[in-house]
C-alpha positions as CSV (number, residue, x, y, z in Angstrom):
1,M,136.6,47.4,-152.4
2,E,137.3,50.5,-154.3
3,K,140.6,51.8,-155.0
4,V,142.6,54.9,-155.5
5,V,145.7,55.8,-158.0
6,L,148.4,56.8,-155.8
7,V,150.5,59.7,-157.3
8,D,153.4,61.9,-156.9
9,E,153.0,65.9,-157.0
10,N,153.9,65.7,-160.7
11,D,150.7,63.3,-161.0
12,N,152.8,60.6,-162.0
13,E,150.9,57.1,-160.9
14,I,152.8,55.4,-158.1
15,G,150.9,52.5,-157.2
16,T,147.2,52.6,-155.8
17,E,145.3,52.2,-152.5
18,E,142.1,51.3,-151.0
19,K,140.0,54.1,-151.2
20,L,139.3,54.4,-146.7
21,K,142.7,53.6,-146.2
22,A,144.0,56.3,-148.3
23,H,141.9,59.0,-146.7
24,I,143.3,57.2,-143.0
25,D,146.8,57.3,-143.9
26,G,146.8,60.6,-145.5
27,K,148.3,59.7,-149.1
28,L,148.3,61.7,-152.0
29,H,145.9,60.4,-154.8
30,R,144.4,61.4,-157.6
31,A,141.0,63.0,-158.0
32,F,138.5,65.2,-159.8
33,S,135.7,68.1,-159.2
34,I,133.3,68.8,-161.5
35,F,131.8,72.5,-161.8
36,V,128.6,72.5,-163.8
37,F,127.0,75.8,-164.9
38,N,123.3,76.7,-166.8
39,P,123.1,78.9,-169.7
40,K,122.1,81.5,-167.3
41,G,125.7,81.5,-165.3
42,E,124.3,79.4,-162.5
43,M,126.2,77.0,-160.6
44,L,124.8,73.2,-159.9
45,L,125.4,72.5,-156.1
46,Q,125.0,69.6,-154.3
47,K,124.5,68.5,-150.7
48,R,126.7,65.3,-149.8
49,A,124.6,62.8,-148.6
50,K,124.8,62.4,-144.5
51,S,126.1,58.9,-145.1
52,K,129.2,59.8,-146.8
53,Y,132.4,58.7,-145.5
54,H,133.5,62.4,-144.7
55,S,131.7,66.0,-145.4
56,G,128.8,64.6,-145.2
57,G,126.0,67.0,-145.4
58,L,128.0,69.8,-146.7
59,W,127.6,71.7,-149.7
60,T,129.9,70.8,-152.6
61,N,130.5,71.2,-156.3
62,T,128.1,69.4,-159.0
63,C,130.4,66.1,-158.3
64,C,133.8,65.1,-157.3
65,S,135.6,61.4,-156.9
66,H,138.5,59.4,-158.2
67,P,139.2,57.8,-160.9
68,R,139.6,54.2,-160.7
69,P,143.0,52.5,-161.4
70,G,143.6,51.9,-165.3
71,E,140.6,54.4,-166.0
72,S,141.5,57.7,-167.5
73,L,140.2,61.2,-166.3
74,E,138.3,61.7,-169.3
75,E,136.4,58.2,-168.8
76,A,135.9,58.8,-164.9
77,V,134.3,62.6,-164.9
78,H,131.6,61.3,-167.3
79,R,131.2,57.8,-165.5
80,R,130.9,59.7,-162.0
81,L,128.7,62.4,-163.1
82,Q,126.1,60.0,-164.5
83,E,126.4,57.8,-161.6
84,E,126.2,60.9,-158.6
85,M,124.1,63.4,-160.6
86,G,121.9,61.3,-163.5
87,F,123.4,63.4,-166.2
88,D,126.2,64.0,-168.8
89,C,127.5,66.9,-170.5
90,D,130.7,68.3,-172.7
91,L,133.4,68.8,-169.6
92,K,136.8,70.9,-170.2
93,K,139.7,70.6,-167.8
94,V,140.5,73.8,-166.6
95,F,143.7,73.3,-164.1
96,H,144.7,71.3,-161.0
97,F,145.8,71.5,-157.8
98,I,146.9,70.1,-154.7
99,Y,145.5,70.2,-151.2
100,K,146.0,68.7,-147.8
101,A,143.1,68.5,-145.3
102,E,142.0,67.2,-142.1
103,L,138.4,66.1,-142.4
104,D,135.9,65.1,-140.0
105,K,135.9,61.1,-138.8
106,G,140.0,61.3,-138.1
107,L,140.5,61.3,-142.3
108,T,142.9,63.6,-144.1
109,E,142.3,64.4,-147.7
110,W,145.8,64.9,-149.6
111,E,144.8,65.0,-153.1
112,L,145.9,65.9,-156.9
113,D,142.7,67.5,-157.7
114,H,142.0,68.0,-161.5
115,V,139.1,70.6,-162.2
116,F,136.5,70.2,-165.2
117,I,134.1,72.6,-166.2
118,G,130.6,72.1,-167.9
119,I,127.4,73.4,-169.0
120,Y,123.8,71.6,-168.6
121,D,120.5,73.3,-169.0
122,G,118.1,70.3,-167.4
123,E,117.3,68.8,-163.9
124,P,119.5,66.5,-162.4
125,V,118.6,63.5,-160.8
126,P,121.0,62.4,-157.7
127,N,121.5,59.3,-156.3
128,P,120.6,59.5,-152.9
129,E,123.6,57.6,-151.8
130,E,125.7,60.3,-153.0
131,A,123.6,63.5,-152.7
132,E,120.7,64.5,-150.5
133,D,120.1,67.7,-152.0
134,W,121.0,70.0,-155.4
135,K,120.1,73.5,-156.3
136,W,121.2,76.0,-158.7
137,I,122.8,78.9,-157.4
138,D,123.4,82.3,-158.5
139,I,127.7,83.3,-158.2
140,N,127.6,86.1,-156.5
141,E,124.6,84.6,-154.1
142,L,127.3,81.8,-153.6
143,K,130.3,84.0,-153.1
144,E,128.5,85.6,-150.3
145,D,127.1,82.6,-148.7
146,V,130.7,80.9,-148.7
147,E,132.4,83.7,-147.3
148,K,129.6,84.2,-144.4
149,H,129.3,80.3,-144.1
150,P,132.2,78.4,-144.8
151,E,131.6,75.7,-142.6
152,K,128.6,74.7,-144.7
153,Y,131.0,73.9,-148.0
154,T,133.4,71.2,-148.6
155,V,137.0,72.4,-147.7
156,W,138.0,71.4,-151.6
157,F,135.3,73.5,-152.6
158,R,136.0,76.7,-150.8
159,I,139.5,75.9,-152.3
160,A,138.8,75.5,-155.9
161,L,136.3,78.4,-156.4
162,P,138.0,81.3,-156.9
163,R,139.9,79.5,-159.5
164,V,137.0,78.1,-161.3
165,L,135.5,81.8,-161.3
166,E,138.1,83.1,-162.9
167,H,137.7,80.4,-166.0
168,I,134.1,81.3,-166.8
């Protein structure tokens, strides 16, 4: 049973909770989102597998997840990038934010989300249980599509994207 780290609004650890229960009860927990770019400046998106416990079938950033209890953010981001997308690269933390959103399946996402940026020049090999598709996309094309079709993208991606683009 996978657990998440519960935190206060200053990212101080206050306990742990089973992952699905934390989303059912809407408890604030630590998370991370990774945005990977190639040398041409394109962003690597993944389409979440339809079987995911929430937001299945939506496009989102390269990788996102939760550190395990006792695991550092640095360890977690590299572990999950490898597990989800089949590669690893240097990652730099650029900011964090808190958001709360009602999701599908009656779940609530309330996360303190640490955002990392990396550069990678290659093809991912996604785990089909995590990502059913992927693509490199031009930033201007992405911004236009998010504006026209926000329902195709995860809520945290739409919140984080403008701030991520300030950092590249």
